[in-house]
Short mmCIF file of C-alpha atoms and ligand atoms in Angstrom, two decimals:
data_model
loop_
_atom_site.label_atom_id
_atom_site.label_comp_id
_atom_site.label_asym_id
_atom_site.label_seq_id
_atom_site.Cartn_x
_atom_site.Cartn_y
_atom_site.Cartn_z
CA MET A 12 19.72 3.59 -12.67
CA SER A 13 18.18 6.25 -13.60
CA LYS A 14 14.37 6.45 -12.53
CA TRP A 15 14.54 7.80 -8.60
CA TRP A 16 11.92 5.20 -7.75
CA ARG A 17 14.62 2.84 -8.16
CA HIS A 18 16.98 3.46 -5.45
CA GLY A 19 14.14 5.25 -3.04
CA THR A 20 11.93 4.45 -0.06
CA ILE A 21 8.30 4.62 -0.27
CA TYR A 22 6.63 6.38 2.91
CA GLN A 23 2.54 5.84 3.22
CA ILE A 24 0.75 8.28 4.36
CA TYR A 25 -2.92 7.83 5.87
CA PRO A 26 -3.83 11.48 6.10
CA ARG A 27 -6.28 11.27 8.65
CA SER A 28 -4.13 10.11 11.00
CA PHE A 29 -0.15 11.72 10.41
CA GLN A 30 -1.23 15.16 11.77
CA ASP A 31 -4.06 17.73 12.43
CA SER A 32 -3.24 20.78 12.85
CA ASP A 33 -7.18 22.81 13.96
CA GLY A 34 -8.01 20.91 16.53
CA ASP A 35 -10.80 19.04 14.74
CA GLY A 36 -9.13 15.41 15.54
CA ILE A 37 -8.65 14.31 11.67
CA GLY A 38 -5.33 14.66 10.18
CA ASP A 39 -5.27 17.61 7.47
CA LEU A 40 -2.56 18.67 4.88
CA ARG A 41 -0.58 21.62 6.90
CA GLY A 42 -0.48 18.66 9.64
CA ILE A 43 1.44 16.85 6.80
CA ARG A 44 3.11 20.03 5.71
CA ARG A 45 4.43 21.03 9.91
CA ARG A 46 6.26 17.05 9.25
CA ILE A 47 8.04 17.63 5.92
CA PRO A 48 11.29 17.91 8.07
CA TYR A 49 10.58 15.03 9.80
CA LEU A 50 10.42 12.96 6.82
CA ALA A 51 12.61 14.30 5.00
CA GLU A 52 14.86 13.33 8.24
CA LEU A 53 13.85 9.86 7.91
CA GLY A 54 15.36 9.45 4.65
CA VAL A 55 12.44 8.36 2.95
CA ASN A 56 13.02 9.42 -0.81
CA ALA A 57 8.36 9.40 -1.60
CA ILE A 58 4.97 10.27 -0.23
CA TRP A 59 2.39 8.27 -0.59
CA LEU A 60 -0.64 10.37 0.60
CA SER A 61 -4.04 7.86 0.63
CA PRO A 62 -7.00 10.16 -0.43
CA ILE A 63 -7.23 13.07 -0.41
CA PHE A 64 -10.33 14.15 -2.49
CA GLN A 65 -13.59 15.68 -1.55
CA SER A 66 -15.38 12.74 0.01
CA PRO A 67 -18.20 12.09 1.55
CA MET A 68 -16.26 9.68 3.82
CA ALA A 69 -18.41 6.44 3.76
CA ASP A 70 -15.02 4.65 2.97
CA PHE A 71 -12.81 7.55 4.63
CA GLY A 72 -11.37 9.27 1.31
CA TYR A 73 -12.21 5.78 -0.89
CA ASP A 74 -15.43 7.49 -1.97
CA ILE A 75 -14.83 10.52 -4.40
CA SER A 76 -17.24 12.82 -5.21
CA ASP A 77 -15.12 15.23 -7.09
CA TYR A 78 -11.44 14.05 -8.62
CA ARG A 79 -10.21 17.63 -8.66
CA ALA A 80 -10.85 19.05 -5.32
CA ILE A 81 -8.98 18.10 -2.01
CA ASP A 82 -11.89 17.34 0.63
CA PRO A 83 -12.02 20.36 3.58
CA ILE A 84 -11.75 18.55 6.52
CA PHE A 85 -7.87 17.73 4.75
CA GLY A 86 -7.69 21.60 3.65
CA ASP A 87 -8.09 23.30 0.54
CA ILE A 88 -6.03 23.53 -2.74
CA ALA A 89 -3.53 26.57 -1.68
CA ASP A 90 -3.01 24.00 1.43
CA PHE A 91 -2.18 20.83 -1.40
CA ASP A 92 -0.10 23.84 -3.94
CA ARG A 93 1.79 24.15 -0.52
CA LEU A 94 2.41 20.63 0.41
CA LEU A 95 3.56 19.66 -2.95
CA GLU A 96 5.87 22.93 -2.95
CA GLU A 97 7.34 21.82 0.12
CA ALA A 98 8.03 18.17 -0.37
CA HIS A 99 9.93 19.36 -3.63
CA ASP A 100 11.94 21.38 -1.24
CA ALA A 101 12.93 19.28 1.01
CA GLY A 102 13.45 16.34 -1.96
CA LEU A 103 10.54 14.39 -1.40
CA LYS A 104 8.35 13.39 -4.09
CA LEU A 105 4.46 13.07 -3.59
CA LEU A 106 2.09 10.17 -4.72
CA LEU A 107 -1.57 10.73 -4.72
CA ASP A 108 -4.11 7.85 -4.28
CA PHE A 109 -6.15 7.14 -7.53
CA VAL A 110 -9.53 6.13 -7.05
CA PRO A 111 -10.64 4.87 -10.61
CA ASN A 112 -12.87 2.18 -9.87
CA HIS A 113 -15.26 3.61 -8.65
CA THR A 114 -16.43 6.75 -7.12
CA SER A 115 -19.01 8.71 -4.32
CA ASP A 116 -22.30 7.97 -4.89
CA GLN A 117 -23.00 11.70 -4.10
CA HIS A 118 -20.16 11.99 -7.16
CA ALA A 119 -22.14 14.62 -10.04
CA TRP A 120 -21.22 11.79 -12.44
CA PHE A 121 -23.69 9.27 -10.83
CA LEU A 122 -25.85 11.69 -9.98
CA GLU A 123 -27.07 12.04 -13.19
CA SER A 124 -26.30 8.60 -14.19
CA ARG A 125 -28.82 7.47 -11.76
CA SER A 126 -31.65 10.14 -12.67
CA SER A 127 -32.97 7.96 -15.55
CA ARG A 128 -31.72 5.48 -18.24
CA GLU A 129 -31.15 7.72 -20.64
CA ASN A 130 -29.49 10.02 -19.07
CA PRO A 131 -25.98 10.20 -21.38
CA LYS A 132 -23.74 9.04 -17.97
CA ARG A 133 -25.55 5.70 -17.35
CA ASP A 134 -23.20 3.75 -19.44
CA TRP A 135 -20.72 6.01 -17.20
CA TYR A 136 -21.74 2.91 -14.48
CA ILE A 137 -22.28 -0.29 -14.51
CA TRP A 138 -26.40 -1.02 -14.58
CA CYS A 139 -28.02 -4.32 -15.26
CA ASP A 140 -31.95 -5.75 -15.09
CA PRO A 141 -32.77 -8.15 -12.59
CA ALA A 142 -32.81 -11.34 -12.65
CA PRO A 143 -35.95 -12.99 -14.06
CA ASP A 144 -36.81 -13.49 -10.25
CA GLY A 145 -36.17 -9.69 -9.28
CA GLY A 146 -33.12 -10.50 -7.82
CA PRO A 147 -29.26 -9.06 -8.35
CA PRO A 148 -27.96 -10.04 -12.21
CA ASN A 149 -25.75 -12.43 -11.25
CA ASN A 150 -24.16 -14.04 -8.02
CA TRP A 151 -21.35 -10.93 -7.22
CA ILE A 152 -20.53 -10.29 -3.72
CA SER A 153 -19.59 -6.97 -2.22
CA ASN A 154 -15.57 -7.02 -0.70
CA PHE A 155 -17.71 -5.69 2.11
CA GLY A 156 -19.96 -8.23 2.41
CA GLY A 157 -23.18 -8.88 1.39
CA PRO A 158 -24.45 -8.45 -2.76
CA ALA A 159 -22.29 -5.99 -4.55
CA TRP A 160 -25.33 -5.41 -7.01
CA THR A 161 -28.55 -2.34 -5.37
CA LEU A 162 -30.89 -1.79 -7.18
CA ASP A 163 -32.18 1.06 -8.21
CA GLU A 164 -35.87 1.38 -7.17
CA ALA A 165 -36.89 4.44 -9.63
CA THR A 166 -35.53 3.79 -12.70
CA GLY A 167 -35.73 -0.43 -12.24
CA GLN A 168 -31.88 -1.70 -12.63
CA TYR A 169 -29.53 -2.65 -10.34
CA TYR A 170 -25.68 -1.32 -10.01
CA TYR A 171 -22.52 -3.13 -9.57
CA HIS A 172 -20.27 -2.18 -6.10
CA ALA A 173 -17.10 -3.96 -5.38
CA PHE A 174 -17.28 -2.29 -1.83
CA LEU A 175 -19.84 -0.80 -0.21
CA LYS A 176 -23.01 0.60 -2.14
CA GLN A 177 -22.14 4.43 -1.62
CA GLN A 178 -19.11 3.27 -4.27
CA PRO A 179 -20.07 2.54 -7.43
CA ASP A 180 -18.29 0.84 -9.96
CA LEU A 181 -17.27 2.78 -13.05
CA ASN A 182 -17.66 1.11 -16.17
CA TRP A 183 -14.25 1.69 -18.58
CA ARG A 184 -15.48 -0.02 -21.55
CA ASN A 185 -17.51 3.49 -21.95
CA PRO A 186 -14.04 5.96 -24.12
CA GLU A 187 -16.00 9.28 -22.96
CA LEU A 188 -15.71 8.03 -18.61
CA ARG A 189 -12.07 6.86 -19.56
CA ARG A 190 -10.99 10.30 -21.72
CA ALA A 191 -12.53 11.64 -18.27
CA MET A 192 -10.68 9.72 -15.96
CA LEU A 193 -7.26 9.99 -17.84
CA ASP A 194 -8.13 13.92 -17.70
CA THR A 195 -7.84 13.39 -13.71
CA LEU A 196 -4.82 12.29 -14.18
CA ARG A 197 -3.46 15.01 -16.28
CA PHE A 198 -5.02 17.68 -14.35
CA TRP A 199 -2.71 16.34 -11.04
CA LEU A 200 0.33 15.73 -13.43
CA ASP A 201 0.38 18.72 -14.64
CA LYS A 202 0.29 20.25 -10.60
CA GLY A 203 3.41 18.13 -10.64
CA VAL A 204 2.43 14.97 -8.34
CA ASP A 205 5.39 12.52 -8.92
CA GLY A 206 2.89 9.65 -10.10
CA PHE A 207 0.32 7.50 -8.74
CA ARG A 208 -0.92 4.87 -6.43
CA VAL A 209 -3.83 3.02 -8.17
CA ASP A 210 -6.28 1.59 -6.10
CA VAL A 211 -7.73 -1.95 -6.70
CA ILE A 212 -6.25 -1.92 -10.31
CA TRP A 213 -7.30 -5.32 -11.62
CA HIS A 214 -11.00 -4.89 -10.51
CA LEU A 215 -11.10 -1.69 -13.35
CA ILE A 216 -12.79 -4.91 -16.30
CA LYS A 217 -15.83 -7.02 -15.54
CA ASP A 218 -16.44 -9.31 -18.41
CA ASP A 219 -19.02 -8.17 -20.32
CA LYS A 220 -21.64 -11.11 -19.75
CA PHE A 221 -21.56 -10.97 -16.33
CA ARG A 222 -21.78 -14.45 -15.88
CA ASP A 223 -22.14 -15.95 -12.56
CA ASN A 224 -18.66 -16.36 -9.96
CA PRO A 225 -17.82 -20.13 -9.68
CA PRO A 226 -18.08 -20.70 -5.60
CA ASN A 227 -14.94 -21.77 -3.67
CA PRO A 228 -14.48 -24.86 -2.71
CA PHE A 229 -11.98 -24.24 -0.12
CA TYR A 230 -14.29 -21.35 1.64
CA ARG A 231 -14.53 -22.07 5.21
CA PRO A 232 -17.38 -20.12 7.39
CA GLY A 233 -15.93 -17.25 8.98
CA GLN A 234 -13.87 -16.20 5.96
CA PRO A 235 -15.34 -13.07 4.22
CA ASP A 236 -18.24 -13.54 2.43
CA ILE A 237 -16.66 -12.06 -0.35
CA ASP A 238 -14.14 -15.67 -0.08
CA ARG A 239 -17.20 -17.63 -0.87
CA ASN A 240 -17.09 -17.35 -4.79
CA LEU A 241 -13.66 -17.23 -7.09
CA GLN A 242 -13.76 -13.48 -8.47
CA VAL A 243 -13.21 -14.99 -12.15
CA HIS A 244 -15.68 -12.98 -13.95
CA SER A 245 -15.27 -10.34 -11.79
CA ALA A 246 -12.43 -8.80 -11.95
CA ASP A 247 -8.69 -9.89 -13.62
CA GLN A 248 -9.67 -9.35 -16.96
CA GLU A 249 -7.62 -9.36 -19.96
CA GLU A 250 -9.10 -6.20 -21.47
CA VAL A 251 -7.60 -4.27 -17.94
CA HIS A 252 -4.29 -4.55 -19.55
CA GLU A 253 -5.03 -2.18 -22.15
CA VAL A 254 -6.57 0.59 -19.70
CA ILE A 255 -3.85 0.02 -17.59
CA ALA A 256 -1.43 0.87 -20.52
CA GLU A 257 -3.68 4.37 -21.47
CA MET A 258 -2.83 5.29 -17.83
CA ARG A 259 0.41 4.87 -18.41
CA SER A 260 1.41 6.53 -21.69
CA VAL A 261 -0.62 9.04 -19.82
CA ILE A 262 1.95 9.34 -17.37
CA ASP A 263 4.71 8.61 -19.91
CA SER A 264 4.14 12.06 -21.57
CA TYR A 265 5.98 13.79 -18.37
CA PRO A 266 8.96 12.74 -17.31
CA GLU A 267 10.10 10.66 -14.36
CA ARG A 268 6.72 9.60 -12.81
CA LEU A 269 5.54 6.50 -11.44
CA LEU A 270 3.26 4.20 -11.46
CA ILE A 271 2.09 1.92 -8.90
CA GLY A 272 -0.86 -0.33 -8.74
CA GLU A 273 -2.37 -2.07 -5.63
CA ILE A 274 -3.02 -5.70 -6.69
CA TYR A 275 -3.89 -8.76 -4.56
CA LEU A 276 -3.26 -11.33 -6.60
CA PRO A 277 -1.41 -14.38 -7.39
CA VAL A 278 2.84 -13.72 -8.25
CA GLU A 279 2.51 -15.54 -11.69
CA LYS A 280 -1.10 -13.07 -11.95
CA LEU A 281 0.63 -10.45 -10.65
CA MET A 282 3.56 -10.38 -12.96
CA THR A 283 1.31 -9.63 -15.49
CA TYR A 284 0.69 -5.89 -14.25
CA TYR A 285 4.05 -5.48 -15.73
CA GLY A 286 2.37 -5.61 -18.99
CA ARG A 287 4.01 -7.69 -22.21
CA SER A 288 6.61 -5.35 -22.98
CA GLY A 289 6.58 -3.34 -19.33
CA GLU A 290 3.68 -1.24 -20.73
CA GLY A 291 1.77 -1.94 -17.44
CA VAL A 292 2.41 -0.14 -14.03
CA HIS A 293 6.45 0.45 -12.94
CA LEU A 294 5.42 -0.76 -9.51
CA PRO A 295 2.61 -3.87 -8.80
CA PHE A 296 1.87 -3.66 -5.43
CA ASN A 297 3.71 -6.72 -4.03
CA PHE A 298 1.89 -7.97 -1.08
CA GLN A 299 3.68 -10.94 -0.46
CA LEU A 300 5.35 -10.58 3.22
CA ILE A 301 2.62 -9.46 4.65
CA GLN A 302 0.65 -12.68 3.56
CA SER A 303 3.04 -15.18 4.17
CA PRO A 304 3.37 -16.89 7.58
CA TRP A 305 6.56 -15.67 9.28
CA GLN A 306 8.81 -18.38 8.61
CA ALA A 307 12.32 -18.50 7.20
CA ASP A 308 11.54 -21.10 4.52
CA ALA A 309 8.82 -19.84 3.97
CA LEU A 310 10.07 -15.84 2.97
CA ALA A 311 13.38 -17.72 1.44
CA LYS A 312 10.75 -19.38 -1.23
CA LEU A 313 8.27 -16.15 -1.72
CA ILE A 314 11.58 -14.18 -2.48
CA ASP A 315 13.12 -16.83 -4.76
CA ASP A 316 10.11 -17.60 -6.50
CA TYR A 317 8.94 -13.79 -6.85
CA GLU A 318 12.87 -12.95 -8.09
CA ALA A 319 12.14 -15.61 -10.88
CA ALA A 320 8.46 -14.76 -11.77
CA LEU A 321 9.24 -10.96 -12.48
CA PRO A 322 9.77 -10.47 -16.09
CA GLU A 323 12.21 -8.85 -18.57
CA GLY A 324 12.80 -5.11 -16.97
CA GLY A 325 10.41 -5.13 -14.60
CA TRP A 326 11.71 -4.06 -11.03
CA PRO A 327 10.50 -5.41 -7.90
CA ASN A 328 9.14 -3.95 -4.97
CA TRP A 329 7.82 -5.06 -1.07
CA VAL A 330 5.89 -3.42 1.06
CA LEU A 331 5.22 -4.77 4.56
CA SER A 332 2.11 -3.20 6.14
CA ASN A 333 -1.08 -1.00 4.99
CA HIS A 334 -3.99 0.41 5.76
CA ASP A 335 -6.11 -2.48 5.08
CA GLN A 336 -3.45 -5.03 6.82
CA PRO A 337 -2.45 -5.46 10.48
CA ARG A 338 0.58 -3.91 11.30
CA ILE A 339 3.98 -5.69 11.22
CA ALA A 340 4.52 -5.75 14.44
CA ALA A 341 1.49 -6.47 14.90
CA ARG A 342 1.72 -10.00 13.34
CA VAL A 343 5.13 -10.46 14.73
CA GLY A 344 5.50 -8.43 17.70
CA THR A 345 8.14 -5.54 18.40
CA ALA A 346 11.17 -6.91 18.93
CA GLN A 347 10.66 -9.19 15.46
CA ALA A 348 9.43 -6.03 13.92
CA ARG A 349 13.33 -4.76 13.44
CA VAL A 350 13.59 -8.40 11.81
CA ALA A 351 11.06 -7.89 9.74
CA THR A 352 12.46 -3.25 8.92
CA MET A 353 15.69 -4.93 8.31
CA LEU A 354 14.50 -7.49 5.88
CA LEU A 355 12.00 -5.22 3.70
CA LEU A 356 14.78 -2.72 3.49
CA THR A 357 17.88 -4.85 2.19
CA LEU A 358 15.80 -6.89 -0.46
CA ARG A 359 16.30 -5.72 -3.68
CA GLY A 360 13.19 -4.16 -5.00
CA THR A 361 11.59 -0.64 -3.56
CA PRO A 362 9.78 -0.94 -0.17
CA THR A 363 6.55 0.95 0.89
CA LEU A 364 7.33 1.81 4.78
CA TYR A 365 4.10 2.61 6.27
CA TYR A 366 3.56 5.77 8.45
CA GLY A 367 4.05 4.57 12.10
CA ASP A 368 5.70 1.57 11.31
CA GLU A 369 9.25 3.28 12.36
CA LEU A 370 8.15 3.90 15.62
CA ALA A 371 6.38 -0.69 15.59
CA ILE A 372 3.61 0.56 16.65
CA GLY A 373 2.12 -2.83 17.82
CA LYS A 374 -2.11 -4.26 17.75
CA VAL A 375 -4.62 -1.20 19.10
CA GLU A 376 -7.09 -1.81 20.56
CA ILE A 377 -10.54 -0.10 19.29
CA PRO A 378 -13.24 -0.25 21.91
CA PRO A 379 -16.42 -1.08 19.98
CA GLU A 380 -17.71 2.24 20.22
CA ARG A 381 -15.04 3.87 18.67
CA ILE A 382 -15.18 1.18 15.78
CA ARG A 383 -15.06 3.79 12.18
CA ASP A 384 -14.48 0.85 9.38
CA PRO A 385 -17.63 0.61 7.34
CA TRP A 386 -16.56 -2.83 6.31
CA ALA A 387 -16.49 -3.67 10.50
CA ALA A 388 -20.83 -2.75 10.16
CA ASN A 389 -21.32 -4.48 7.42
CA GLU A 390 -18.67 -7.72 8.79
CA PRO A 391 -18.75 -7.83 12.12
CA SER A 392 -17.12 -11.14 12.70
CA ALA A 393 -15.65 -11.69 9.23
CA ALA A 394 -13.78 -8.67 9.00
CA PHE A 395 -9.97 -7.52 10.29
CA LEU A 396 -10.83 -4.22 12.33
CA ARG A 397 -8.77 -1.93 9.90
CA ASP A 398 -9.35 0.56 12.35
CA SER A 399 -6.57 -1.32 13.99
CA SER A 400 -3.84 0.06 11.70
CA ARG A 401 -5.17 3.46 10.97
CA THR A 402 -4.69 5.02 14.84
CA PRO A 403 -2.76 8.72 14.93
CA MET A 404 1.22 9.19 14.60
CA GLN A 405 2.45 9.18 17.87
CA TRP A 406 4.59 12.22 18.16
CA ASP A 407 5.85 12.97 21.19
CA GLY A 408 4.07 12.80 25.62
CA SER A 409 1.99 15.62 25.39
CA GLU A 410 -1.81 15.17 25.54
CA HIS A 411 -2.94 13.46 22.17
CA ALA A 412 0.02 12.78 21.27
CA GLY A 413 1.03 15.89 20.13
CA PHE A 414 -1.31 14.75 16.72
CA SER A 415 -4.14 16.96 18.02
CA GLN A 416 -5.37 19.49 19.88
CA SER A 417 -8.62 17.20 20.89
CA GLU A 418 -10.07 13.71 21.05
CA PRO A 419 -8.32 12.04 17.76
CA TRP A 420 -10.86 10.24 15.96
CA LEU A 421 -9.88 6.96 16.43
CA PRO A 422 -7.02 5.86 19.44
CA LEU A 423 -3.62 5.65 20.15
CA SER A 424 -1.70 2.81 20.62
CA GLY A 425 -1.53 1.26 24.67
CA ASP A 426 1.89 2.67 25.13
CA TRP A 427 1.72 6.17 23.13
CA GLN A 428 3.25 7.64 25.69
CA GLN A 429 6.59 5.59 25.62
CA ARG A 430 6.22 4.67 22.02
CA ASN A 431 6.43 8.66 20.44
CA VAL A 432 8.66 10.02 17.56
CA ASP A 433 9.87 12.04 20.44
CA ALA A 434 11.22 9.41 23.55
CA ALA A 435 12.73 7.24 20.37
CA ALA A 436 14.63 10.76 19.37
CA ALA A 437 15.99 10.85 22.69
CA ASP A 438 17.35 7.14 22.22
CA PRO A 439 19.67 5.71 20.22
CA ASP A 440 18.67 2.01 19.93
CA SER A 441 15.55 3.01 19.42
CA MET A 442 13.39 1.75 16.54
CA LEU A 443 12.79 4.38 14.84
CA ALA A 444 16.70 5.23 15.37
CA PHE A 445 17.31 2.09 13.30
CA THR A 446 14.93 2.36 10.54
CA ARG A 447 16.81 6.56 9.82
CA LYS A 448 20.18 3.77 9.62
CA LEU A 449 18.44 1.30 7.30
CA LEU A 450 17.68 4.16 5.56
CA GLN A 451 20.54 6.03 5.12
CA LEU A 452 22.60 2.88 4.16
CA ARG A 453 20.39 2.02 1.46
CA GLN A 454 20.46 5.45 0.42
CA GLU A 455 24.47 5.29 0.64
CA GLU A 456 24.97 1.96 -0.60
CA ASP A 457 24.47 1.14 -4.86
CA ILE A 458 24.57 -2.51 -3.54
CA LEU A 459 21.77 -2.74 -1.69
CA GLN A 460 19.57 -0.60 -4.40
CA GLU A 461 21.07 -2.23 -7.41
CA GLY A 462 22.64 -5.27 -6.00
CA SER A 463 21.69 -8.91 -7.32
CA TYR A 464 19.46 -11.09 -4.65
CA SER A 465 21.04 -14.61 -3.87
CA LEU A 466 19.59 -16.86 -0.89
CA LEU A 467 22.61 -18.02 1.02
CA VAL A 468 21.15 -19.68 4.31
CA SER A 469 17.26 -20.93 4.77
CA ARG A 470 17.53 -23.66 7.87
CA GLY A 471 15.16 -23.42 11.08
CA SER A 472 14.65 -19.21 12.00
CA VAL A 473 17.78 -18.44 9.82
CA LEU A 474 17.37 -16.19 6.61
CA ALA A 475 20.11 -15.19 5.45
CA PHE A 476 20.49 -13.69 1.65
CA GLU A 477 23.31 -11.63 0.26
CA ARG A 478 23.54 -8.91 -2.63
CA LYS A 479 25.55 -8.62 -4.33
CA LEU A 480 27.38 -5.78 -6.88
CA GLU A 481 30.95 -5.70 -9.05
CA GLY A 482 32.23 -8.04 -6.95
CA GLU A 483 31.31 -6.10 -3.94
CA ILE A 484 28.12 -8.07 -1.32
CA ILE A 485 26.47 -6.59 1.61
CA GLY A 486 24.99 -10.20 3.64
CA VAL A 487 21.68 -9.87 5.72
CA VAL A 488 21.89 -12.93 8.34
CA LEU A 489 17.95 -12.95 10.24
CA ASN A 490 16.51 -14.53 13.32
CA LEU A 491 13.20 -15.14 12.71
CA SER A 492 12.02 -16.33 16.00
CA ALA A 493 12.72 -14.60 19.63
CA GLU A 494 14.99 -17.79 20.16
CA PRO A 495 19.05 -17.53 19.99
CA THR A 496 20.12 -19.61 17.35
CA GLU A 497 23.38 -20.49 15.58
CA VAL A 498 24.34 -19.31 12.67
CA ASP A 499 27.82 -20.63 9.92
CA LEU A 500 28.44 -17.75 7.89
CA PRO A 501 30.37 -18.33 4.83
CA PRO A 502 33.74 -16.94 4.33
CA GLN A 503 33.08 -14.01 3.12
CA LEU A 504 30.89 -12.80 5.50
CA ALA A 505 32.54 -14.17 8.32
CA ALA A 506 35.01 -11.87 7.93
CA GLY A 507 33.69 -8.73 6.93
CA THR A 508 32.37 -5.65 8.97
CA LEU A 509 28.95 -5.75 11.49
CA LEU A 510 27.24 -2.33 9.65
CA ILE A 511 23.93 -2.27 11.50
CA ALA A 512 22.26 -5.23 14.28
CA ALA A 513 18.55 -5.26 14.47
CA GLN A 514 19.79 -5.64 18.72
CA ALA A 515 22.64 -3.76 19.38
CA ALA A 516 23.20 -4.72 22.73
CA ASP A 517 23.18 -8.55 21.87
CA ALA A 518 25.39 -7.88 18.82
CA PRO A 519 27.94 -10.25 18.45
CA GLN A 520 31.40 -9.17 19.23
CA GLU A 521 32.87 -10.76 16.74
CA LEU A 522 32.13 -12.43 13.38
CA ALA A 523 33.29 -15.74 12.66
CA ARG A 524 32.37 -18.72 10.80
CA THR A 525 30.15 -19.93 13.81
CA VAL A 526 27.69 -17.58 15.17
CA THR A 527 25.33 -17.07 17.78
CA LEU A 528 22.29 -14.91 16.54
CA ALA A 529 20.54 -13.72 19.65
CA GLY A 530 16.35 -13.93 19.66
CA ASP A 531 14.98 -11.00 17.24
CA GLN A 532 18.15 -10.41 15.93
CA GLY A 533 19.22 -9.28 12.47
CA LEU A 534 22.88 -8.32 11.01
CA VAL A 535 23.48 -6.55 8.21
CA ILE A 536 27.13 -7.48 7.23
CA ARG A 537 29.82 -5.99 4.66
CA ALA A 538 31.77 -8.97 3.02
CA ALA A 539 35.44 -8.91 3.67
CA LYS A 540 36.68 -8.44 -0.31
CA GLU A 541 39.85 -10.56 -0.15
CA GLU A 542 37.41 -13.34 0.60
CA ILE A 543 34.77 -12.69 -2.00
CA ARG A 544 34.66 -15.46 -5.25
CA SER A 545 33.28 -14.72 -8.20
C1 NOJ B 622 -8.47 -0.61 -1.36
C2 NOJ B 622 -8.25 0.34 -0.63
O1 NOJ B 622 -7.13 0.23 0.12
C3 NOJ B 622 -9.33 0.29 0.43
O2 NOJ B 622 -9.13 0.96 1.48
C4 NOJ B 622 -10.16 0.68 -0.13
O3 NOJ B 622 -11.31 0.42 0.98
C5 NOJ B 622 -10.39 -0.48 -0.71
N1 NOJ B 622 -10.04 -0.37 -1.80
C6 NOJ B 622 -11.62 0.51 -1.72
O4 NOJ B 622 -11.72 1.55 -2.44
MG1 MG B 623 -7.46 18.16 11.40
#
């Protein structure tokens, strides 16, 4: 077990919302630097920063106008260098967000590309003639609603954008563009960054004939516009795997670097992103815990299916929340969020923890006048409000929760005066303390890092499984509901030792063959050695 990312936990920071240092209400790199000791003490091993590059911020940094410059909102390159150095000094790896599918419409490349049909960079983006009726070239829809094509009046062609019209898609079939993009990876790798999370990696190559997508027979009004069609031709094309293999070989030309792909696809498809013989991404992000109903049988099945589908040598990974999805505590409640975190941190594979989930920040109401997500402006009814998952980190009980000297760009959670790092640090039973304990256990136990996974029980609201390594076992028993329930434990767990309980006050006094689990309870148990049968 050599690779750091196989036994480490990744922590996602949304830089606008972690820590402000200059009082503009927006988080920045100096702010993150200040919180490195917090992260080291939390016990995570790597931080992934959502984009910090120069950007007009139409999609808050996912619209990049210079891949090699830090946006002044976040600081400058010297701030970045110090952040990287201090993170490394604290034993933390640093991952950046690589956004290769599209740039900002203000990127110099796009300004050139749109300047004339003859411009040498014309082919760096995706330009097509209008349909015979003058409309868009095909029926592709933007992920943020409406047509995915915008007409450039001056040159008489449409350009393609899978997201906002301020985010034109790059043409990865063009070799020069490819080279330029791979060079930007080298630029950051040379600085010493430890890897990348790659934005919408399955989108990079589109059908070369630009065929219409077929209609989605299951579309129901109220779903996002994008779901009207099946994305058969606009994403997940066979040739994308070649592009990814090229990225991977750049990554592999540096020691111990990590490549993660953001991919929303069904499991069988997801697995192809490991590459035929491991030349894909190291970790295709696995979002199934976000998408599944929160029920024991559904989770048991998806974990088994995922484990079974993994290719030889493919390392698993798990995600509970991110900046595009409702937070875990918003989905299942703050008490059940402990159970979810216990699951995340005891499953086999690299976990990604989303900032603020260690406080169990729940649903944050965003008053209409404070909505910032550009998706919401396009699709007020269909869009899930991503702002609600991007609110500032809550550090203490002082004004603006210690996040900033002035009003933050998004509101704090309603309960921030109780739900903050300071308050949690003083409470040995807080979500924060609980998360730290789990992270520490994961760090110390080879069984949790490397052990095999097998399901023990999936009955009613109970999900139980064991991790096993060289004859040693750690069992995990979860109650996925708020109602108490009983569970029959196998002998090795019944005679085992309780290591961590999600609801410590209601933990069973003693383990036995039949145990009552309080609502929202979760137990991590070290099996008794003498009871383990191979
Ligand atoms: C996925 C990112 O996570 C999301 O925040 C962004 O809006 C889109 N990609 C477009 O870059
Ligand atoms: Mg700031």
